[in-house]
Tab-separated table of C-alpha atoms and ligand atoms in Angstrom:
chain	number	residue	atom	x	y	z
N	1	MET	CA	-68.591	-14.754	79.937
N	2	GLN	CA	-67.855	-11.887	77.631
N	3	ASN	CA	-64.221	-11.700	79.067
N	4	THR	CA	-63.712	-15.189	77.995
N	5	VAL	CA	-64.962	-14.841	74.627
N	6	ARG	CA	-62.722	-11.571	74.110
N	7	ASN	CA	-59.689	-13.676	75.250
N	8	LEU	CA	-60.265	-16.559	73.048
N	9	MET	CA	-60.848	-13.763	70.115
N	10	VAL	CA	-57.375	-12.462	71.081
N	11	ILE	CA	-55.969	-15.755	71.282
N	12	ILE	CA	-57.109	-16.348	67.775
N	13	MET	CA	-55.882	-13.531	66.106
N	14	LEU	CA	-52.792	-13.847	67.879
N	15	THR	CA	-52.299	-16.972	66.564
N	16	THR	CA	-53.405	-16.612	63.512
N	17	ALA	CA	-51.766	-13.019	63.009
N	18	PRO	CA	-48.268	-14.582	61.517
N	19	LEU	CA	-50.121	-16.318	58.870
N	20	SER	CA	-52.052	-13.206	57.556
N	21	ALA	CA	-49.385	-10.848	57.912
N	22	GLN	CA	-46.974	-13.132	56.113
N	23	LYS	CA	-45.366	-10.835	53.448
N	24	PRO	CA	-44.305	-11.943	49.867
N	25	VAL	CA	-40.492	-12.379	49.373
N	26	HIS	CA	-39.733	-9.229	47.586
N	27	HIS	CA	-42.013	-7.196	50.375
N	28	THR	CA	-39.402	-5.295	53.226
N	29	ASP	CA	-41.026	-3.279	55.901
N	30	LYS	CA	-39.748	-0.393	54.221
N	31	GLY	CA	-40.399	-1.066	50.339
N	32	PHE	CA	-39.571	-3.900	48.221
N	33	ARG	CA	-36.224	-6.064	47.515
N	34	ASN	CA	-34.847	-8.393	44.824
N	35	PRO	CA	-35.362	-12.013	46.097
N	36	PHE	CA	-33.376	-13.772	43.286
N	37	PRO	CA	-30.767	-16.093	44.193
N	38	GLY	CA	-26.921	-14.219	43.698
N	39	PHE	CA	-28.347	-10.853	43.579
N	40	GLU	CA	-26.011	-8.114	44.623
N	41	ASP	CA	-27.129	-4.857	45.152
N	42	ARG	CA	-25.263	-1.735	44.352
N	43	GLY	CA	-25.791	1.219	46.502
N	44	PHE	CA	-25.181	4.893	45.772
N	45	ALA	CA	-21.325	4.387	46.875
N	46	ASP	CA	-21.256	2.112	44.213
N	47	PHE	CA	-22.832	4.866	41.715
N	48	LEU	CA	-20.117	7.636	43.035
N	49	LYS	CA	-17.709	5.204	42.107
N	50	TRP	CA	-18.621	4.621	38.550
N	51	GLN	CA	-19.637	8.216	37.748
N	52	VAL	CA	-16.602	10.031	39.781
N	53	MET	CA	-14.059	7.699	40.227
N	54	GLU	CA	-14.052	5.849	37.061
N	55	ARG	CA	-14.243	9.593	35.444
N	56	ILE	CA	-10.875	10.719	37.540
N	57	GLN	CA	-9.129	7.724	36.364
N	58	GLY	CA	-9.856	8.414	32.774
N	59	LYS	CA	-11.861	4.689	32.440
N	60	LYS	CA	-14.686	6.417	30.780
N	61	PRO	CA	-15.012	5.317	27.203
N	62	ASP	CA	-15.011	7.916	24.601
N	63	LYS	CA	-18.228	8.389	23.052
N	64	PRO	CA	-19.744	10.125	19.681
N	65	ASP	CA	-21.620	13.233	20.639
N	66	ARG	CA	-23.724	12.592	17.504
N	67	TYR	CA	-25.723	9.749	16.169
N	68	ASN	CA	-27.308	9.044	12.605
N	69	PHE	CA	-30.015	6.989	13.821
N	70	GLU	CA	-33.026	6.885	11.087
N	71	LEU	CA	-36.299	8.098	12.129
N	72	VAL	CA	-39.129	6.074	10.265
N	73	LYS	CA	-41.866	8.807	9.129
N	74	ASN	CA	-44.765	7.689	10.937
N	75	ASP	CA	-47.640	10.085	10.942
N	76	GLY	CA	-50.011	7.844	13.021
N	77	SER	CA	-52.853	7.551	10.304
N	78	PHE	CA	-52.522	3.231	9.655
N	79	LEU	CA	-52.233	3.127	13.641
N	80	LEU	CA	-55.288	5.572	14.204
N	81	GLU	CA	-57.538	3.041	11.600
N	82	ASN	CA	-56.329	-0.084	12.942
N	83	ASP	CA	-58.410	-1.894	15.384
N	84	THR	CA	-58.010	-5.648	14.342
N	85	THR	CA	-54.468	-6.259	14.180
N	86	LEU	CA	-51.655	-6.918	16.506
N	87	THR	CA	-48.924	-4.235	15.545
N	88	VAL	CA	-46.256	-2.827	17.594
N	89	THR	CA	-44.545	0.844	16.908
N	90	TRP	CA	-41.285	1.695	18.795
N	91	ILE	CA	-41.578	5.129	19.879
N	92	GLY	CA	-38.084	5.384	21.430
N	93	HIS	CA	-36.469	3.717	24.724
N	94	SER	CA	-38.702	1.581	26.305
N	95	SER	CA	-41.844	3.449	24.963
N	96	LEU	CA	-44.018	1.096	22.680
N	97	LEU	CA	-47.391	1.724	21.300
N	98	ILE	CA	-49.138	-1.894	21.128
N	99	GLN	CA	-52.084	-2.325	19.418
N	100	ILE	CA	-53.969	-5.324	20.206
N	101	ASP	CA	-57.547	-6.375	20.088
N	102	GLY	CA	-58.528	-2.863	19.885
N	103	LEU	CA	-56.894	-1.467	22.681
N	104	ASN	CA	-54.359	1.218	22.177
N	105	ILE	CA	-51.185	0.383	24.698
N	106	LEU	CA	-48.392	2.170	25.590
N	107	THR	CA	-45.411	0.961	27.502
N	108	ASP	CA	-43.472	3.273	29.832
N	109	PRO	CA	-44.415	6.687	27.555
N	110	VAL	CA	-41.707	9.266	27.715
N	111	TRP	CA	-42.244	12.285	24.831
N	112	SER	CA	-40.331	14.699	26.946
N	113	ASP	CA	-36.740	15.935	25.407
N	114	ARG	CA	-34.906	14.712	28.899
N	115	CYS	CA	-35.584	11.924	30.950
N	116	SER	CA	-34.987	13.884	34.277
N	117	PRO	CA	-36.480	15.829	36.745
N	118	VAL	CA	-35.761	18.822	34.916
N	119	GLN	CA	-36.091	19.999	31.531
N	120	PHE	CA	-32.684	21.887	31.316
N	121	ALA	CA	-30.196	19.257	32.592
N	122	GLY	CA	-29.911	15.016	32.343
N	123	PRO	CA	-30.006	12.312	29.793
N	124	LYS	CA	-31.363	14.408	26.189
N	125	ARG	CA	-33.556	12.746	23.655
N	126	HIS	CA	-30.909	11.705	20.643
N	127	VAL	CA	-34.033	10.879	18.238
N	128	GLU	CA	-37.666	12.493	18.320
N	129	PRO	CA	-40.177	10.399	19.436
N	130	GLY	CA	-41.448	7.808	16.644
N	131	ILE	CA	-44.694	9.167	16.741
N	132	ALA	CA	-45.636	12.587	17.060
N	133	PHE	CA	-47.789	12.972	20.489
N	134	GLU	CA	-50.830	14.562	18.966
N	135	ASN	CA	-50.652	11.785	15.890
N	136	LEU	CA	-51.080	8.972	18.578
N	137	PRO	CA	-54.418	6.894	18.237
N	138	PRO	CA	-56.547	7.474	21.696
N	139	VAL	CA	-54.711	5.562	24.365
N	140	ASP	CA	-56.458	3.047	26.210
N	141	VAL	CA	-54.391	1.657	28.682
N	142	VAL	CA	-50.215	2.588	29.963
N	143	LEU	CA	-48.406	0.125	31.173
N	144	ILE	CA	-45.374	1.324	33.727
N	145	SER	CA	-42.742	-0.886	34.636
N	146	HIS	CA	-40.796	1.220	37.415
N	147	ASN	CA	-40.445	4.947	38.401
N	148	HIS	CA	-36.895	5.746	36.963
N	149	TYR	CA	-37.122	9.366	34.628
N	150	ASP	CA	-36.840	7.042	31.722
N	151	HIS	CA	-39.916	5.002	32.172
N	152	LEU	CA	-41.891	7.227	34.496
N	153	ASP	CA	-42.531	10.837	32.646
N	154	ARG	CA	-44.588	13.028	34.592
N	155	ARG	CA	-45.224	15.609	31.378
N	156	THR	CA	-46.090	12.861	29.378
N	157	ILE	CA	-48.704	11.522	31.976
N	158	GLU	CA	-50.223	14.990	32.227
N	159	LYS	CA	-50.383	15.245	28.339
N	160	LEU	CA	-52.288	11.598	28.651
N	161	GLY	CA	-54.359	12.335	31.223
N	162	ASN	CA	-57.044	10.258	33.016
N	163	ARG	CA	-58.390	8.761	29.706
N	164	PRO	CA	-56.028	5.658	29.801
N	165	LEU	CA	-55.858	2.800	32.528
N	166	TYR	CA	-52.661	3.175	34.074
N	167	LEU	CA	-51.382	-0.108	35.426
N	168	VAL	CA	-48.608	0.516	37.851
N	169	PRO	CA	-46.466	-1.955	40.451
N	170	LEU	CA	-47.485	-1.137	44.108
N	171	LYS	CA	-47.014	2.196	45.393
N	172	ILE	CA	-46.395	4.214	42.079
N	173	GLY	CA	-50.178	5.253	42.734
N	174	GLU	CA	-49.259	8.154	44.813
N	175	PHE	CA	-47.055	9.923	41.941
N	176	LEU	CA	-50.771	9.272	39.866
N	177	ASP	CA	-52.838	10.759	42.415
N	178	ASP	CA	-50.379	13.736	42.950
N	179	LEU	CA	-50.969	14.587	39.308
N	180	GLY	CA	-54.616	14.110	39.285
N	181	ILE	CA	-54.691	10.971	37.897
N	182	SER	CA	-57.461	8.486	39.369
N	183	ASN	CA	-57.739	6.020	36.668
N	184	PHE	CA	-54.931	3.867	37.802
N	185	GLU	CA	-54.400	0.216	39.618
N	186	GLU	CA	-51.689	-0.754	41.257
N	187	LYS	CA	-50.590	-4.510	41.015
N	188	ASP	CA	-48.079	-6.790	42.801
N	189	TRP	CA	-46.013	-9.463	41.076
N	190	TRP	CA	-48.331	-12.017	39.248
N	191	GLU	CA	-51.226	-10.238	40.034
N	192	GLU	CA	-53.680	-9.670	36.503
N	193	LEU	CA	-56.371	-7.869	35.433
N	194	VAL	CA	-58.403	-8.348	32.103
N	195	PHE	CA	-59.393	-4.904	30.167
N	196	ASN	CA	-61.490	-5.302	27.447
N	197	GLY	CA	-61.086	-9.433	27.129
N	198	VAL	CA	-57.200	-8.320	27.059
N	199	LYS	CA	-55.095	-9.877	30.048
N	200	MET	CA	-52.391	-7.764	31.643
N	201	ALA	CA	-50.192	-9.589	34.023
N	202	CYS	CA	-47.739	-8.019	36.559
N	203	VAL	CA	-44.690	-10.088	36.443
N	204	PRO	CA	-41.472	-9.907	38.492
N	205	ALA	CA	-38.074	-8.168	37.019
N	206	GLN	CA	-34.666	-7.890	38.948
N	207	HIS	CA	-34.177	-4.170	39.184
N	208	PHE	CA	-34.967	-1.460	41.670
N	209	SER	CA	-36.601	1.937	42.385
N	210	ASN	CA	-35.538	5.694	42.909
N	211	ARG	CA	-36.581	9.289	41.930
N	212	SER	CA	-34.088	10.867	44.688
N	213	LEU	CA	-31.639	10.106	47.053
N	214	PHE	CA	-34.294	9.078	49.695
N	215	ASP	CA	-37.072	6.759	48.388
N	216	ARG	CA	-35.164	3.791	46.936
N	217	ASN	CA	-36.924	0.906	46.438
N	218	LYS	CA	-40.065	2.259	47.959
N	219	THR	CA	-41.967	1.527	44.924
N	220	LEU	CA	-42.329	-1.641	42.977
N	221	TRP	CA	-40.822	-2.803	39.574
N	222	SER	CA	-42.317	-5.095	37.127
N	223	GLY	CA	-42.573	-6.275	33.612
N	224	TRP	CA	-46.025	-6.885	31.891
N	225	VAL	CA	-47.614	-9.766	29.972
N	226	ILE	CA	-49.988	-8.777	27.401
N	227	GLN	CA	-52.353	-11.520	26.362
N	228	GLY	CA	-54.911	-11.141	23.776
N	229	LYS	CA	-57.481	-13.347	22.020
N	230	THR	CA	-54.338	-14.762	19.838
N	231	HIS	CA	-51.303	-12.966	20.610
N	232	THR	CA	-49.197	-13.056	23.939
N	233	LEU	CA	-46.691	-10.361	24.413
N	234	TYR	CA	-44.032	-9.809	27.298
N	235	PHE	CA	-42.645	-6.161	28.141
N	236	ALA	CA	-39.777	-6.508	30.349
N	237	GLY	CA	-39.119	-3.000	31.694
N	238	ASP	CA	-35.778	-2.592	33.021
N	239	THR	CA	-34.041	-6.029	34.590
N	240	GLY	CA	-31.227	-7.988	35.180
N	241	TYR	CA	-30.886	-11.389	34.286
N	242	PHE	CA	-32.649	-13.507	36.627
N	243	PRO	CA	-34.787	-16.892	37.013
N	244	GLY	CA	-38.073	-15.230	36.410
N	245	PHE	CA	-37.705	-15.166	32.557
N	246	ALA	CA	-38.356	-19.042	32.654
N	247	GLU	CA	-40.748	-18.491	34.877
N	248	ILE	CA	-43.049	-16.342	33.052
N	249	GLY	CA	-42.346	-18.225	30.037
N	250	LYS	CA	-43.725	-20.960	31.751
N	251	ARG	CA	-46.802	-19.404	33.394
N	252	TYR	CA	-47.887	-17.567	30.336
N	253	GLY	CA	-46.123	-19.252	27.261
N	254	PRO	CA	-46.025	-19.628	24.183
N	255	ILE	CA	-44.668	-16.007	24.245
N	256	ASP	CA	-45.373	-14.602	20.395
N	257	VAL	CA	-43.323	-11.232	21.132
N	258	ALA	CA	-40.841	-10.613	23.631
N	259	ALA	CA	-40.041	-6.780	24.120
N	260	LEU	CA	-36.507	-7.152	26.040
N	261	PRO	CA	-33.736	-4.293	27.441
N	262	ILE	CA	-30.668	-4.362	25.428
N	263	GLY	CA	-28.702	-0.929	26.739
N	264	ALA	CA	-27.385	0.913	29.462
N	265	TYR	CA	-25.483	-2.102	30.182
N	266	LEU	CA	-21.675	-0.966	31.112
N	267	PRO	CA	-19.898	-1.034	33.061
N	268	ARG	CA	-21.015	-4.515	33.755
N	269	TRP	CA	-19.465	-4.644	37.446
N	270	PHE	CA	-22.313	-1.659	38.353
N	271	MET	CA	-24.860	-2.777	35.945
N	272	SER	CA	-25.043	-6.265	35.524
N	273	PRO	CA	-27.405	-6.835	38.699
N	274	VAL	CA	-30.075	-4.700	37.302
N	275	HIS	CA	-29.689	-4.414	33.465
N	276	ILE	CA	-28.963	-7.297	30.896
N	277	ASP	CA	-26.663	-6.723	28.239
N	278	PRO	CA	-27.392	-7.701	24.546
N	279	ALA	CA	-26.002	-11.478	24.955
N	280	GLU	CA	-28.079	-11.800	28.204
N	281	ALA	CA	-31.242	-10.431	26.525
N	282	VAL	CA	-30.780	-13.521	23.985
N	283	GLU	CA	-30.290	-15.570	27.302
N	284	ALA	CA	-33.703	-14.418	28.459
N	285	TYR	CA	-35.308	-14.860	24.940
N	286	LEU	CA	-34.514	-18.573	25.049
N	287	ASP	CA	-35.786	-19.045	28.907
N	288	LEU	CA	-39.190	-17.329	27.679
N	289	GLN	CA	-39.269	-19.584	24.603
N	290	ALA	CA	-40.717	-16.491	23.013
N	291	GLU	CA	-40.867	-16.158	19.113
N	292	TYR	CA	-40.132	-12.519	18.150
N	293	PHE	CA	-37.449	-10.537	20.261
N	294	ILE	CA	-38.269	-6.501	19.904
N	295	PRO	CA	-34.889	-4.748	21.400
N	296	ILE	CA	-36.262	-2.021	23.532
N	297	HIS	CA	-33.834	0.510	25.878
N	298	TRP	CA	-31.576	1.881	23.559
N	299	GLY	CA	-31.041	4.589	20.958
N	300	THR	CA	-32.721	7.355	22.344
N	301	PHE	CA	-31.118	8.281	26.050
N	302	GLU	CA	-27.288	7.880	26.949
N	303	LEU	CA	-27.695	6.219	29.971
N	304	ALA	CA	-24.354	4.222	30.610
N	305	ASP	CA	-20.985	3.553	29.395
N	306	GLU	CA	-21.843	2.232	25.933
N	307	PRO	CA	-22.111	4.068	22.823
N	308	LEU	CA	-25.991	4.700	21.968
N	309	ASP	CA	-25.741	2.556	19.347
N	310	GLN	CA	-23.853	-0.587	20.542
N	311	PRO	CA	-26.583	-2.791	21.576
N	312	PRO	CA	-27.590	-3.601	18.142
N	313	LYS	CA	-24.304	-4.573	17.195
N	314	ASP	CA	-23.637	-6.672	20.109
N	315	LEU	CA	-27.132	-8.313	19.711
N	316	LYS	CA	-26.447	-9.460	16.287
N	317	LYS	CA	-23.052	-10.921	17.518
N	318	ALA	CA	-25.117	-12.885	20.117
N	319	ILE	CA	-27.685	-14.011	17.678
N	320	GLU	CA	-24.752	-15.202	15.169
N	321	ARG	CA	-23.245	-16.854	18.309
N	322	ASN	CA	-26.324	-19.034	19.186
N	323	ASN	CA	-26.896	-20.028	15.830
N	324	LEU	CA	-30.628	-18.263	15.877
N	325	GLU	CA	-32.928	-17.234	12.886
N	326	ALA	CA	-31.831	-13.582	12.618
N	327	GLY	CA	-35.562	-13.283	11.004
N	328	LYS	CA	-37.015	-13.438	14.841
N	329	PHE	CA	-35.225	-10.396	15.811
N	330	LEU	CA	-37.171	-7.502	14.760
N	331	ILE	CA	-34.608	-4.471	15.587
N	332	LEU	CA	-37.013	-1.380	14.836
N	333	LYS	CA	-36.261	1.692	13.516
N	334	HIS	CA	-37.871	4.865	15.872
N	335	GLY	CA	-41.021	5.191	14.546
N	336	GLU	CA	-41.043	1.745	12.762
N	337	THR	CA	-44.394	-0.317	13.187
N	338	ARG	CA	-44.401	-4.320	13.153
N	339	ILE	CA	-47.934	-6.049	11.818
N	340	PHE	CA	-48.315	-9.574	13.170
N	341	GLU	CA	-51.044	-11.098	11.356
N	342	PRO	CA	-53.317	-13.136	11.687
N	343	LYS	CA	-51.006	-15.387	13.895
N	344	LYS	CA	-47.313	-15.615	14.384
N	345	ASP	CA	-45.901	-14.028	11.109
N	346	PRO	CA	-45.175	-10.486	10.994
N	347	LEU	CA	-46.228	-9.412	7.740
N	348	ALA	CA	-44.659	-6.343	5.396
N	349	LEU	CA	-47.300	-3.510	5.103
N	350	PRO	CA	-49.225	-3.188	1.987
N	351	GLU	CA	-47.154	-1.151	-0.888
N	352	HIS	CA	-49.204	1.996	0.080
N	353	ASP	CA	-48.429	1.477	3.978
N	354	LYS	CA	-44.654	0.955	3.071
N	355	ILE	CA	-43.983	4.256	5.126
N	356	HIS	CA	-45.241	2.793	8.393
N	357	ALA	CA	-43.177	-0.401	8.191
N	358	ILE	CA	-39.900	-1.404	6.821
N	359	PRO	CA	-39.490	-4.968	6.776
N	360	GLY	CA	-36.872	-6.255	9.037
N	361	LYS	CA	-33.226	-7.127	8.444
S	1	ZN	ZN1	-34.391	1.444	35.568
S	2	ZN	ZN1	-34.590	2.435	32.351
C-alpha cells in the first residue's frame, strides 16, 4: 500500500513538474536573455571589432578632451527640508535623486571618479556629482537597473551602507551581500513592492549584464516604475528600443515623468540592440504616453563614439521632427532639481531657491 502511494506521488510529481518548472521566457539555464522580437546579440568579438578594428581603420570619430558642462550649485539644503513635494535632481549619468511622498530614492548611484573596476583607469567623470555625497538627504531606497560599472558602483554603495532598501534585479543580491549589505530585495520583471505607500515595480529592459569576461547575463537587467500617491515615474536604466515601452505605459500609465537614456549610442551597428539613441528615446516616450521626459545616461562618462555633449543636440532635433512640445523635455543640468507640484505641472522654484532649479529651456 505504502509503495502504491509513493508511486502515485512520483507520477503526480512527474506530470506536474513541467508546469511548475516552466521558466519565464527571459530566464535561461545560465542566466537571462532578451526575449524580444528582432533582438540581435552583440558578443565579445563584436566588441573587439568596435574597440580594436575600427580604431585601426581610423573609423573612430574625433572627440573633444574637455567639455563645458554647467554644474548647478546644489548644496542639498532645499532637498533636506522637502518631505512633501515630488522633485527630481540629476546627479549625473543615470544617477537621479527622486523625492516622492516623503521618500528619498536614488537611481543607479555613482559618486566615484571613474565607472570602472579600478580607480586608476576606465571612463572618468567629466562633471562633479550634482550634489556632494555628504549633502544628500537620508536615502530611503536605492534602485539598481543592472550591474554595469556605470550603474552599480561598489564605492558608492559602501558609503550608502545598510540604511537604504536596495531594490535590484534578480541575482544582484550576491554582490550586495559581499559588501555586507543585507537590506535588499531581488525582483524579477513585473514584480512589485510597496514601501511606505510607494509602489516600485521592476520592469523589463532590453540590455545585458556583465562585470567581467566570464559573467555575461548571469544577473538580470531592468527598469523601474515608481508610483506614489499622485505621480508615476519610470526609470528606464539602459535599454535598446523594444516593445516593452508600450507595455509599461499600458500597465502603469499615465506616466508623469519618464527618465530615458539618450547617450552611448554610437556606433549604431554595435549599440542599437542595447542602447536607444535620442530619436528612439523620443519614440519610447511616445510609446509610454508619458508627459515629461528627463534624459539620463549622458554628459558624465564617455562610453561610446559620440561626443558627450551630442545627445541633447540630437534630442532637440528629434523633438522638432516630431512636432512635440519642447517644454515637456526637461534637459537638466548636472545638479539641477525639477519640482513637480502638486500634479503634472513642474513649477519654477521660489526666488530664494533659484539656485536649485533652473527653469527648463
Ligand atoms: Zn549597461
Ligand atoms: Zn550604462
